[in-house]
Amino acid sequence: MPRLLAAALTVVLAAVLAVGAALGVVALLEATPDQPNTPLITYEQAGQGS
């Protein structure tokens, strides 16, 4: 009986760890990094040049 209890607890612990890891991966994938809204290239408009 103690072996069965240990096996059941191991299965439950593994399932909890797997669910936690899956939720952590999903949270990391859904996190959006802060990106500045500054263009790398700017073009002069006609009539605005110096």
Short mmCIF file of C-alpha atoms in Angstrom, two decimals, residues 29-46:
data_model
loop_
_atom_site.label_atom_id
_atom_site.label_comp_id
_atom_site.label_asym_id
_atom_site.label_seq_id
_atom_site.Cartn_x
_atom_site.Cartn_y
_atom_site.Cartn_z
CA LEU A 29 4.74 33.75 -25.07
CA GLU A 30 1.88 36.18 -24.53
CA ALA A 31 4.11 38.83 -22.94
CA THR A 32 4.69 41.64 -25.42
CA PRO A 33 7.97 43.51 -25.16
CA ASP A 34 7.97 47.30 -24.99
CA GLN A 35 8.86 48.59 -28.41
CA PRO A 36 9.48 52.26 -29.05
CA ASN A 37 7.47 53.84 -31.83
CA THR A 38 10.42 55.59 -33.45
CA PRO A 39 11.10 54.98 -37.13
CA LEU A 40 14.57 53.87 -38.18
CA ILE A 41 14.38 55.77 -41.47
CA THR A 42 12.75 59.14 -42.05
CA TYR A 43 12.15 60.72 -45.45
CA GLU A 44 12.01 64.42 -46.13
CA GLN A 45 8.69 65.62 -47.46
CA ALA A 46 8.59 67.91 -50.51
#
